[in-house]
PDB file of C-alpha atoms and ligand atoms in Angstrom:
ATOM      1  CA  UNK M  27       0.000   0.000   0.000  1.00 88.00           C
ATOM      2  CA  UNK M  28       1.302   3.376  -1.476  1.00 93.00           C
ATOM      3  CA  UNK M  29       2.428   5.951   1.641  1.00 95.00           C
ATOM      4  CA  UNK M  30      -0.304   8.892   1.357  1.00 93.00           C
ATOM      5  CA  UNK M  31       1.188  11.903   3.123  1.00 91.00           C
ATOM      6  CA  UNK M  32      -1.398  14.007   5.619  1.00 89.00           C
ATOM      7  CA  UNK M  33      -0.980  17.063   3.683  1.00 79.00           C
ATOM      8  CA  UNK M  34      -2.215  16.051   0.392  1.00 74.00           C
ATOM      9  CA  UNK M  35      -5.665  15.625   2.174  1.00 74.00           C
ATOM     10  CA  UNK M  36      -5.869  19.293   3.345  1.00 69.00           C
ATOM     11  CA  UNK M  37      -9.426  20.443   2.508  1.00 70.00           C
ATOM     12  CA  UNK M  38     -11.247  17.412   2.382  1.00 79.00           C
ATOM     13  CA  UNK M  39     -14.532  17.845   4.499  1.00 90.00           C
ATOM     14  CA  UNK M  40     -13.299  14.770   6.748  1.00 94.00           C
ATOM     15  CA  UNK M  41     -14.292  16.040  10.271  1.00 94.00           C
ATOM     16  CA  UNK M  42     -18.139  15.304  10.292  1.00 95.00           C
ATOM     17  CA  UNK M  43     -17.243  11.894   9.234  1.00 96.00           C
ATOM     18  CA  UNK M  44     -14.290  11.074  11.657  1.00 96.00           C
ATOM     19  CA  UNK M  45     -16.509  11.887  14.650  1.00 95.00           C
ATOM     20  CA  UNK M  46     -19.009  10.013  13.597  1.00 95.00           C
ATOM     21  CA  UNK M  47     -17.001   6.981  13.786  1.00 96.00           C
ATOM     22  CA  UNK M  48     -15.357   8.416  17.194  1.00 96.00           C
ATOM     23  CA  UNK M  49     -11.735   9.191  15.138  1.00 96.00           C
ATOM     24  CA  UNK M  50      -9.705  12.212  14.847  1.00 94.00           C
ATOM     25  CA  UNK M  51      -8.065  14.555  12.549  1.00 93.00           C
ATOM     26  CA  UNK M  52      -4.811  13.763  14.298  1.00 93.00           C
ATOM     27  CA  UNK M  53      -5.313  10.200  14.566  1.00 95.00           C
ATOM     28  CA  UNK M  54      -6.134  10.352  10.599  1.00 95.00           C
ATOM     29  CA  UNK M  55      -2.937  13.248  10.219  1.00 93.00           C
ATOM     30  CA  UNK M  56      -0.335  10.629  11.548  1.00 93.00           C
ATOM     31  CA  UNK M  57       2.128  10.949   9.657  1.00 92.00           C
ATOM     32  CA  UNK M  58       4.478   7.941  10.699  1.00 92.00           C
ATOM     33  CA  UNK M  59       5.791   7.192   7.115  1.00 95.00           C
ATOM     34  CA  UNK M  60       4.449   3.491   7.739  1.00 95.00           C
ATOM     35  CA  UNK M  61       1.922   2.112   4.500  1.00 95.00           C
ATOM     36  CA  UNK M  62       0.582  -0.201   6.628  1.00 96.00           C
ATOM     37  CA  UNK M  63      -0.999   1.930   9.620  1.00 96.00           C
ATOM     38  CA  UNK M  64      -4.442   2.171   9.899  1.00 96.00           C
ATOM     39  CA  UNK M  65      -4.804   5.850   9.558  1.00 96.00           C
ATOM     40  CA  UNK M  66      -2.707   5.502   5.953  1.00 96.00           C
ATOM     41  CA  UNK M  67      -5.323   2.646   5.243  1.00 97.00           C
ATOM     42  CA  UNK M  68      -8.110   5.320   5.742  1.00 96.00           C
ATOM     43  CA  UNK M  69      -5.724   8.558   3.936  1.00 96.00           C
ATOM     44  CA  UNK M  70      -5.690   5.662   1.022  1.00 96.00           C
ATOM     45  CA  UNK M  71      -9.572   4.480   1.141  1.00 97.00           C
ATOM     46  CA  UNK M  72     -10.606   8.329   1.138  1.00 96.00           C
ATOM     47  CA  UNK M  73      -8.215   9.290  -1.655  1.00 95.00           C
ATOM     48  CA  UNK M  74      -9.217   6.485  -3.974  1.00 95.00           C
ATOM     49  CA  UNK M  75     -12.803   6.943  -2.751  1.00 96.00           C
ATOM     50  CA  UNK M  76     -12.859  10.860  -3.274  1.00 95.00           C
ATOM     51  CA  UNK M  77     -11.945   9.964  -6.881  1.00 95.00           C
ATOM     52  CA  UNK M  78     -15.182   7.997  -7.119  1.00 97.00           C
ATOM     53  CA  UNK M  79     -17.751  10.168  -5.735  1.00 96.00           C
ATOM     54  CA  UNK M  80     -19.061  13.192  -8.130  1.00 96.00           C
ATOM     55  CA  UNK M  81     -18.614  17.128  -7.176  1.00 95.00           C
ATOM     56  CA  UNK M  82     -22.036  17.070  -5.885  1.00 96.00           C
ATOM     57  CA  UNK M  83     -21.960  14.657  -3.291  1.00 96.00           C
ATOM     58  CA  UNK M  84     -18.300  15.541  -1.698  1.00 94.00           C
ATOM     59  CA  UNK M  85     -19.266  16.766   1.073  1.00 95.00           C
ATOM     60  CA  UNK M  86     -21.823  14.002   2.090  1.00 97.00           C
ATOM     61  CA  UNK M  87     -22.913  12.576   5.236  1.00 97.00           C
ATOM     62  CA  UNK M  88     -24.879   9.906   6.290  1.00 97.00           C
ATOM     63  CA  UNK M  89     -27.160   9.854   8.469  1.00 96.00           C
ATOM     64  CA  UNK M  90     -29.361   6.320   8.250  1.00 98.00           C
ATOM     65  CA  UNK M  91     -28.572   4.343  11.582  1.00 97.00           C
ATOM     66  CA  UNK M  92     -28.801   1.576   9.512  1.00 98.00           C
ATOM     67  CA  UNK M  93     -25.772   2.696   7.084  1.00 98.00           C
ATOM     68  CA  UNK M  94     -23.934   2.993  10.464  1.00 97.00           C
ATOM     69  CA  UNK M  95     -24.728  -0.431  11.682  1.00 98.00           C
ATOM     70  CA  UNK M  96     -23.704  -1.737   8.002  1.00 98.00           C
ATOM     71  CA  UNK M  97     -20.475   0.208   8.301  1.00 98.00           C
ATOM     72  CA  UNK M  98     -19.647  -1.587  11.630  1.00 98.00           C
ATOM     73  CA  UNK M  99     -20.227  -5.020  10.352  1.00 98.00           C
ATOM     74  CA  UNK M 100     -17.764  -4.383   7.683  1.00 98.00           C
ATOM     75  CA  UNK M 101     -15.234  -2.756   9.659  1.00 98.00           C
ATOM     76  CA  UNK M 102     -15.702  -5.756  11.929  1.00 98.00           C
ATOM     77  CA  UNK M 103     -15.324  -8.799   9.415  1.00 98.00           C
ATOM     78  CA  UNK M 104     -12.831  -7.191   7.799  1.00 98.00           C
ATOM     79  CA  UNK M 105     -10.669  -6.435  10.978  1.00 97.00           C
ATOM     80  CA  UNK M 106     -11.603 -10.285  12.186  1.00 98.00           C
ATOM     81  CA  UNK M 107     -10.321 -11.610   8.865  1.00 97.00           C
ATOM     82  CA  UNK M 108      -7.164  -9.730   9.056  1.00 97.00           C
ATOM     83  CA  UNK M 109      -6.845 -11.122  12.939  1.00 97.00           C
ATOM     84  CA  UNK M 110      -7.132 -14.683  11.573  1.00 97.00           C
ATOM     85  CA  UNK M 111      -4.872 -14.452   8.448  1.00 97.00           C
ATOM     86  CA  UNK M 112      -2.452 -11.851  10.320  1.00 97.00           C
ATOM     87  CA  UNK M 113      -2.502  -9.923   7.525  1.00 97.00           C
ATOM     88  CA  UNK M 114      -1.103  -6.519   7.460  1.00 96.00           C
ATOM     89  CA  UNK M 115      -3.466  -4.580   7.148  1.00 97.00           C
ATOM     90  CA  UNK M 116      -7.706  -5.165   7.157  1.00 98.00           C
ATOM     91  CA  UNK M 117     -10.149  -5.337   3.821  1.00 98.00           C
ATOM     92  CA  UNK M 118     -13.172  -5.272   3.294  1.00 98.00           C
ATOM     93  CA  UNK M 119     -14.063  -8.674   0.638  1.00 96.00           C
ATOM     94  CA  UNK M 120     -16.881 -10.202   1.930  1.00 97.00           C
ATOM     95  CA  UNK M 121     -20.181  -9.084   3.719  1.00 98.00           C
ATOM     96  CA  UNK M 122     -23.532  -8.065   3.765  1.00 98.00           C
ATOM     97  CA  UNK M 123     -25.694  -5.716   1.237  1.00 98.00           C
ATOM     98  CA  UNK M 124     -27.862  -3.120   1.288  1.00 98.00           C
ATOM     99  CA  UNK M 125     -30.840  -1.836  -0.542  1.00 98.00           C
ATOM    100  CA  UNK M 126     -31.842   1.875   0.167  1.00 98.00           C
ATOM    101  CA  UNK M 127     -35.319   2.336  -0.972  1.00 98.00           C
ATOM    102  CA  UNK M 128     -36.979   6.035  -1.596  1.00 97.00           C
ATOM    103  CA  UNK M 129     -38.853   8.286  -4.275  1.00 95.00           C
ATOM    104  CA  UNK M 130     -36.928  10.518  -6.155  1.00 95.00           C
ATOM    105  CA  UNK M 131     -34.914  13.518  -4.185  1.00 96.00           C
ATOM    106  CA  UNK M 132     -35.291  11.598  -0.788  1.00 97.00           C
ATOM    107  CA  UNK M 133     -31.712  11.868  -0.296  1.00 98.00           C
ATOM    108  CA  UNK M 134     -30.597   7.919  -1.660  1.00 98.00           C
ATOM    109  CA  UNK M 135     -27.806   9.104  -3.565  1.00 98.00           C
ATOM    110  CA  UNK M 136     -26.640  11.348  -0.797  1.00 98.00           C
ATOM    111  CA  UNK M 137     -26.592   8.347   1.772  1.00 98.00           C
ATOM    112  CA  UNK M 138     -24.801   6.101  -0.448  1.00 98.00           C
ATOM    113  CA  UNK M 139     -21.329   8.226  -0.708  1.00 98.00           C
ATOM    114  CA  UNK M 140     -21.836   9.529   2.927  1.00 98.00           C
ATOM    115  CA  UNK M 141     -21.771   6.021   3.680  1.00 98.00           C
ATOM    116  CA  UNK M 142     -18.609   5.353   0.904  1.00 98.00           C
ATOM    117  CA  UNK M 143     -16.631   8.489   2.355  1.00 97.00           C
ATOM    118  CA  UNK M 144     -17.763   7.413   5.717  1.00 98.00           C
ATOM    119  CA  UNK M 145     -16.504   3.574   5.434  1.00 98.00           C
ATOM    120  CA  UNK M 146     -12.973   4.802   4.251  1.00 97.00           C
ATOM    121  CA  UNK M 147     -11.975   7.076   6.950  1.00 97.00           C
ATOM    122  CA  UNK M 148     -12.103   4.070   9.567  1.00 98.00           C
ATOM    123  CA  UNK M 149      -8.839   2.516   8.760  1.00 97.00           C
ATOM    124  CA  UNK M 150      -9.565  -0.602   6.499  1.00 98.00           C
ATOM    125  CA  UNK M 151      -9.267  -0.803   2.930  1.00 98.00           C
ATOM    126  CA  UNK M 152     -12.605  -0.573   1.107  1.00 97.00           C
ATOM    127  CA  UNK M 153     -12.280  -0.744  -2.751  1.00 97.00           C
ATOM    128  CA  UNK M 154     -15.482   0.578  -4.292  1.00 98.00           C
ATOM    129  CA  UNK M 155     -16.600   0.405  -7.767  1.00 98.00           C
ATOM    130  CA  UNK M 156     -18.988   2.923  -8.388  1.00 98.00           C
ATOM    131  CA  UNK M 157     -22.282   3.249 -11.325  1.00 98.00           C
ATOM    132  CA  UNK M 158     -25.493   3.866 -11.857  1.00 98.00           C
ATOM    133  CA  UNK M 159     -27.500   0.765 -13.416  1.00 97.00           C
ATOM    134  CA  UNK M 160     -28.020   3.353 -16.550  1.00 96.00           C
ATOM    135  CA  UNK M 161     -24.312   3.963 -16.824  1.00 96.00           C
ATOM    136  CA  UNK M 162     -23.876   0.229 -16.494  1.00 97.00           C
ATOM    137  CA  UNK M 163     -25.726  -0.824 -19.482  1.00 96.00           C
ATOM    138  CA  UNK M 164     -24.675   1.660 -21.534  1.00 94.00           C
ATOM    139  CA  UNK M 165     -20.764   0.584 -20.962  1.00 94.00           C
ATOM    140  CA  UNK M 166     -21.620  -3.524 -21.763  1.00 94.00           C
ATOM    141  CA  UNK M 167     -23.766  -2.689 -24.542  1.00 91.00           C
ATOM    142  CA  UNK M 168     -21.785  -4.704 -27.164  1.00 86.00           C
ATOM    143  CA  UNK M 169     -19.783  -2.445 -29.028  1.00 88.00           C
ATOM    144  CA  UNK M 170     -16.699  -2.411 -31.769  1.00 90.00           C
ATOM    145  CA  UNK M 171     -13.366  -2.566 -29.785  1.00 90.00           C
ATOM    146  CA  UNK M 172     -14.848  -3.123 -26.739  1.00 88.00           C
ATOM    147  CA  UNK M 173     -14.196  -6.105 -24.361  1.00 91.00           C
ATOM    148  CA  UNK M 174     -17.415  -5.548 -22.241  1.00 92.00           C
ATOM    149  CA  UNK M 175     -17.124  -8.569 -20.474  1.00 93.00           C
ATOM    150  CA  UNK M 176     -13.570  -7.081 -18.963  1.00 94.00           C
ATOM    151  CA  UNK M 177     -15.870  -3.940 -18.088  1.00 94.00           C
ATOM    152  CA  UNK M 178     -18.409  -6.254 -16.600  1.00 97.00           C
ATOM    153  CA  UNK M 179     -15.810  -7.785 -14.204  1.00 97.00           C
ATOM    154  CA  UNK M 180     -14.794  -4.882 -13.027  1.00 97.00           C
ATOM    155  CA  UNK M 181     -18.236  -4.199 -11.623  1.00 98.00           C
ATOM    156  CA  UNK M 182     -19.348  -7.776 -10.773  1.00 98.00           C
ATOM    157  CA  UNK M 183     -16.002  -8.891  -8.299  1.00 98.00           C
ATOM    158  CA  UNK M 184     -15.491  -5.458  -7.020  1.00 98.00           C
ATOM    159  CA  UNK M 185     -14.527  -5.511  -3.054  1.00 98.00           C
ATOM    160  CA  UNK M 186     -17.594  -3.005  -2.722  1.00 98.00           C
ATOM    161  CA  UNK M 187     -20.017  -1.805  -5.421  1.00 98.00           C
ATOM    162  CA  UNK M 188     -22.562   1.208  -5.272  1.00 98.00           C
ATOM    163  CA  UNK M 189     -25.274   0.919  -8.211  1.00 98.00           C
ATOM    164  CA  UNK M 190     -27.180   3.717  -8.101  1.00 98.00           C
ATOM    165  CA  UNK M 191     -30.761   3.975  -9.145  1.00 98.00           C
ATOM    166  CA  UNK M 192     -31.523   0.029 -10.091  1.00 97.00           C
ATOM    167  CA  UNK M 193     -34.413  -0.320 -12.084  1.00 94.00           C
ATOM    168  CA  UNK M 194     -34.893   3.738 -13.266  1.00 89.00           C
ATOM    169  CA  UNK M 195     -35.297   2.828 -16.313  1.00 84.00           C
ATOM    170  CA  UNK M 196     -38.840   2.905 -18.440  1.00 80.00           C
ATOM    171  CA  UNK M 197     -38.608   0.092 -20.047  1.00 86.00           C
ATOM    172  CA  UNK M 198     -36.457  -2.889 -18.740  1.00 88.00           C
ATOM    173  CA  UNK M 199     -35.115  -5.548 -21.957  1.00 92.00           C
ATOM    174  CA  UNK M 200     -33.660  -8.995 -22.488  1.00 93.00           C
ATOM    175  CA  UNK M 201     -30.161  -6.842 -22.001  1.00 94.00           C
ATOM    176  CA  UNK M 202     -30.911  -4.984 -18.768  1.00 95.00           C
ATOM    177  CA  UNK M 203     -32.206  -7.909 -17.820  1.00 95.00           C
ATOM    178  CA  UNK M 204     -29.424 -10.076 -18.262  1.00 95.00           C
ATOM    179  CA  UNK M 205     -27.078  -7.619 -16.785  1.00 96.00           C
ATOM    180  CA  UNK M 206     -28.586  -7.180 -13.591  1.00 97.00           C
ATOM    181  CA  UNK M 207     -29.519 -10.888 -12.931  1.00 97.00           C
ATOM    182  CA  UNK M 208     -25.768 -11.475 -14.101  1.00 98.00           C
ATOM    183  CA  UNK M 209     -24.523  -9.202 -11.696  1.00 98.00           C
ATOM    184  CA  UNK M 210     -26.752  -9.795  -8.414  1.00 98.00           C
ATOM    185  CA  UNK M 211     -26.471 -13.081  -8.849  1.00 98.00           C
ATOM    186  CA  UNK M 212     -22.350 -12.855  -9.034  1.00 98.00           C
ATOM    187  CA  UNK M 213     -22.375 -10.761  -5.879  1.00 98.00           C
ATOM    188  CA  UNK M 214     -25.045 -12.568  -4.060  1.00 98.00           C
ATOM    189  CA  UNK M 215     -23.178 -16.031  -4.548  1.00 98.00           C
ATOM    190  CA  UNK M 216     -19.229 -14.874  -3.363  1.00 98.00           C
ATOM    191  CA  UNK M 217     -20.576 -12.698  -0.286  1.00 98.00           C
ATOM    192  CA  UNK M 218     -19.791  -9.087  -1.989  1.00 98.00           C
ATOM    193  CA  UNK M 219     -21.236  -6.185   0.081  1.00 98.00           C
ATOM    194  CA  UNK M 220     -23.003  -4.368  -2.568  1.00 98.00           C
ATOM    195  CA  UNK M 221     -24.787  -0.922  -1.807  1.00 98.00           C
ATOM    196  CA  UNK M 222     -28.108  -0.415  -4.141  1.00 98.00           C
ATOM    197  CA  UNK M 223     -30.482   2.585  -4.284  1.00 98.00           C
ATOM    198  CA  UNK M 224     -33.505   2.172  -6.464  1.00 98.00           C
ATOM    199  CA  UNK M 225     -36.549   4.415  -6.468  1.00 96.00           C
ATOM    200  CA  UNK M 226     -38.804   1.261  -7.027  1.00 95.00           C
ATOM    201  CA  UNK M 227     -42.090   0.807  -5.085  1.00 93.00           C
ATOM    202  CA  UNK M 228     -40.978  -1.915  -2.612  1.00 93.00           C
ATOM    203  CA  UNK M 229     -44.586  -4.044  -4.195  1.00 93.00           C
ATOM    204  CA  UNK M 230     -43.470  -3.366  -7.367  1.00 93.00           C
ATOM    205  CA  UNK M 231     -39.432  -5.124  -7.293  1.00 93.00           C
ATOM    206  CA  UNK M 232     -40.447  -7.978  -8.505  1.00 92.00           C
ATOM    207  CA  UNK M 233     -42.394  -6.786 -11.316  1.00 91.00           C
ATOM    208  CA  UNK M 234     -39.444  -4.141 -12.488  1.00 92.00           C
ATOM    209  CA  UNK M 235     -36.580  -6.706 -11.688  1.00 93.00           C
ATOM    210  CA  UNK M 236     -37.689  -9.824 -12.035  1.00 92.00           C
ATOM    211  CA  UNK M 237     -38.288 -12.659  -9.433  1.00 94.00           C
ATOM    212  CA  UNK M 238     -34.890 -14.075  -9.959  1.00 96.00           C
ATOM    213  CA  UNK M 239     -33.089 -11.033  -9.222  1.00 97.00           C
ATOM    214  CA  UNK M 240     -35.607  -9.641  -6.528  1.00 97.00           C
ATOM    215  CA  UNK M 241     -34.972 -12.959  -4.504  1.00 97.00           C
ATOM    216  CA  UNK M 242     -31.478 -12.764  -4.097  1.00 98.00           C
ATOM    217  CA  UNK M 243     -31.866  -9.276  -3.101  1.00 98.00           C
ATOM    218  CA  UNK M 244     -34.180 -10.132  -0.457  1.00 97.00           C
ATOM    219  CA  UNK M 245     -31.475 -12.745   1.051  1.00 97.00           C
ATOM    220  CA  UNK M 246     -28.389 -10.697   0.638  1.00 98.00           C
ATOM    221  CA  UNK M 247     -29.735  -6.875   1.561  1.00 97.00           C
ATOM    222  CA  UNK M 248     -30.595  -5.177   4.263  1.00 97.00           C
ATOM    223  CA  UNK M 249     -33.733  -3.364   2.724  1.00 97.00           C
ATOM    224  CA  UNK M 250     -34.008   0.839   4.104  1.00 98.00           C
ATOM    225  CA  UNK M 251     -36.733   2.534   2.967  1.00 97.00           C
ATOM    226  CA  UNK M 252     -36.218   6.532   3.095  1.00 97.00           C
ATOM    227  CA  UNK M 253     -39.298   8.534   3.518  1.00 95.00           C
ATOM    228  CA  UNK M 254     -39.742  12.211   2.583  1.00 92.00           C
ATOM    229  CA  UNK M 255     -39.897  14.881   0.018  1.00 91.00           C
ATOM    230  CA  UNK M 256     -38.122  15.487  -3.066  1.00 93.00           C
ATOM    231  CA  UNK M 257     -34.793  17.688  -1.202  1.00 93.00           C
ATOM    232  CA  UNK M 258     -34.185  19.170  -4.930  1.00 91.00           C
ATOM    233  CA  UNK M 259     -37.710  21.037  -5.422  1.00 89.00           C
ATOM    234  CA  UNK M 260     -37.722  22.543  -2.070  1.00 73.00           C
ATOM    235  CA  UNK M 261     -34.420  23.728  -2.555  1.00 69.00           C
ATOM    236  CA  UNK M 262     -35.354  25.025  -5.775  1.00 65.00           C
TER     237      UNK M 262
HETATM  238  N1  ADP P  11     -29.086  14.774   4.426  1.00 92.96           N
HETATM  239  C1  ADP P  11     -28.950  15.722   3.470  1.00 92.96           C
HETATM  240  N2  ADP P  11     -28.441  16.928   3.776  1.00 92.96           N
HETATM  241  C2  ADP P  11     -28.311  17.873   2.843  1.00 92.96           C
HETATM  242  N3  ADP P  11     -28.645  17.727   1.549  1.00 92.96           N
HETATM  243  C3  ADP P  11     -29.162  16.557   1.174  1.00 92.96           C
HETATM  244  C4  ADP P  11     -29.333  15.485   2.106  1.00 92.96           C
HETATM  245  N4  ADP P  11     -29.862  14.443   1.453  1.00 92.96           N
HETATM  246  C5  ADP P  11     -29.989  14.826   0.173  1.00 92.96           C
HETATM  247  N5  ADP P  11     -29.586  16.090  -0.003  1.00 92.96           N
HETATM  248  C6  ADP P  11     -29.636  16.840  -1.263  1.00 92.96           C
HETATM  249  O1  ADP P  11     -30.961  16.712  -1.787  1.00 92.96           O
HETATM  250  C7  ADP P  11     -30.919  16.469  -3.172  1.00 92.96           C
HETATM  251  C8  ADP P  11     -31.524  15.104  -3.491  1.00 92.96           C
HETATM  252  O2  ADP P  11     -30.735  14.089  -2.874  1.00 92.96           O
HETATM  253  P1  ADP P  11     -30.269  12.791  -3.664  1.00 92.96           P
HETATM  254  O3  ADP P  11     -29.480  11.961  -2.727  1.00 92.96           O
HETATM  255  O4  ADP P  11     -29.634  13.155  -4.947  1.00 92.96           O
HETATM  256  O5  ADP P  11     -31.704  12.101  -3.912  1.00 92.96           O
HETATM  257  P2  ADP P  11     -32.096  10.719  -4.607  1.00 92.96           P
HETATM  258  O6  ADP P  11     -30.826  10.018  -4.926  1.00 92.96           O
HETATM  259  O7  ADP P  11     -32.933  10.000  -3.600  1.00 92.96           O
HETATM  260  O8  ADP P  11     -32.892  11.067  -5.839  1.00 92.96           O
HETATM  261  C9  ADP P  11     -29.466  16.583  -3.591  1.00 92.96           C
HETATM  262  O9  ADP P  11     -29.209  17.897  -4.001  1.00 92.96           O
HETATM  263  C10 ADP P  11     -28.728  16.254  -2.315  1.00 92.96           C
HETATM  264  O10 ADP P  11     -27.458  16.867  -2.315  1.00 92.96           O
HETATM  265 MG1   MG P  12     -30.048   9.483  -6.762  1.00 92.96          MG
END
């Protein structure tokens, strides 16, 4: 693991994030030159993490108890794992999912990178991929040049993987289909924690995604349904 040097983080919103996990901007400052300390763990998470999460959304913080409690359950297998193996540091690879559930503008999107930026300032290595399910298709839709089963992988065995707004679209096909029962299905049978937001009547899963894909989802996720108005009209 690369050496990230406390400076180069100057100006990341970090604060709200370490307290919330009880943690310190010294404790995450130490700069002790060793790769393998937990506070260059979480320098590393957050910089590779603050790569992933758009301008919008920098500065965000969850607040679902239930993102917390997910947090703590990786942290925890992840920390055990390392314990057992006596490995140098402590990943996250394996673990539960979760399913946030919420009309548009409740604040999903928001919850989901609080909860990424949150998860890498406590000290073990979380490796996120990062897409919306729209973005998804559009990157394995077979194309000239383009090996999108590579791309697939990348998304399917990812440590961690936030899909963002599963099931948005109007009209689901054979491909969307395929891709999503492909990649639940990949996740759900290796143990990947997997973060999902979908604005998706709860009755009305099974109908958008399918029973196949709606039954694994049940097993493997935590499901959180957010209540509330849409946050962008009343700011607007
Ligand atoms: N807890 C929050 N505090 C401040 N702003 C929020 C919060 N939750 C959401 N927002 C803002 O409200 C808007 C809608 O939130 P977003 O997460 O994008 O909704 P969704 O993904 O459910 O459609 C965004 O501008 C977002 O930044
Ligand atoms: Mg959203």
């Amino acid at each position: 693991m690369q050496y990230i040097p406390p400076s180069n983080l100057r100006g990341h919103d970090v604060e709200p994030l370490l307290a919330n996990r009880g943690l310190t901007a010294d404790w995450f400052n130490t700069h002790d030159f060793d790769p393998h300390s937990a506070a260059n763990v979480a320098r590393h998470s957050y910089t590779e993490a603050a790569a992933k999460i758009p301008f919008h959304y920098r500065t965000a913080v969850s607040s679902l108890p239930q993102l917390r409690t997910w947090i703590d359950t990786l942290v925890a297998d992840a920390k055990a794992v390392q314990t057992e193996r006596g490995a140098p540091i402590a990943s996250v690879n394996t673990g539960p999912s979760l399913l946030l559930l919420g009309s548009t503008g409740v604040g999903k999107t928001h919850e989901a990178y609080g909860a990424m930026r949150e998860l890498a300032v406590t000290g073990v290595s979380a490796r996120w991929a990062v897409t919306t399910a729209a973005d998804l298709y559009a990157a394995l839709r077979p194309r000239h040049g383009v090996d999108s089963e590579a791309e697939f992988a990348r998304y399917r065995k990812a440590a961690l993987l936030l899909v963002d707004d599963l099931g948005a679209e109007r009209k689901p096909t054979e491909f969307t289909e395929e891709v999503n029962f492909r990649l639940i299905n990949y996740r759900y049978e290796h143990h990947l924690p997997t973060l999902l937001t979908s604005n998706v009547e709860p009755k009305e899963l099974a109908g958008r995604l399918g029973d196949r894909v709606t039954s694994r989802l049940a097993e493997m996720c935590e499901r959180v349904a957010m209540k509330g108005n849409d946050r962008r009209r009343r700011a607007a």
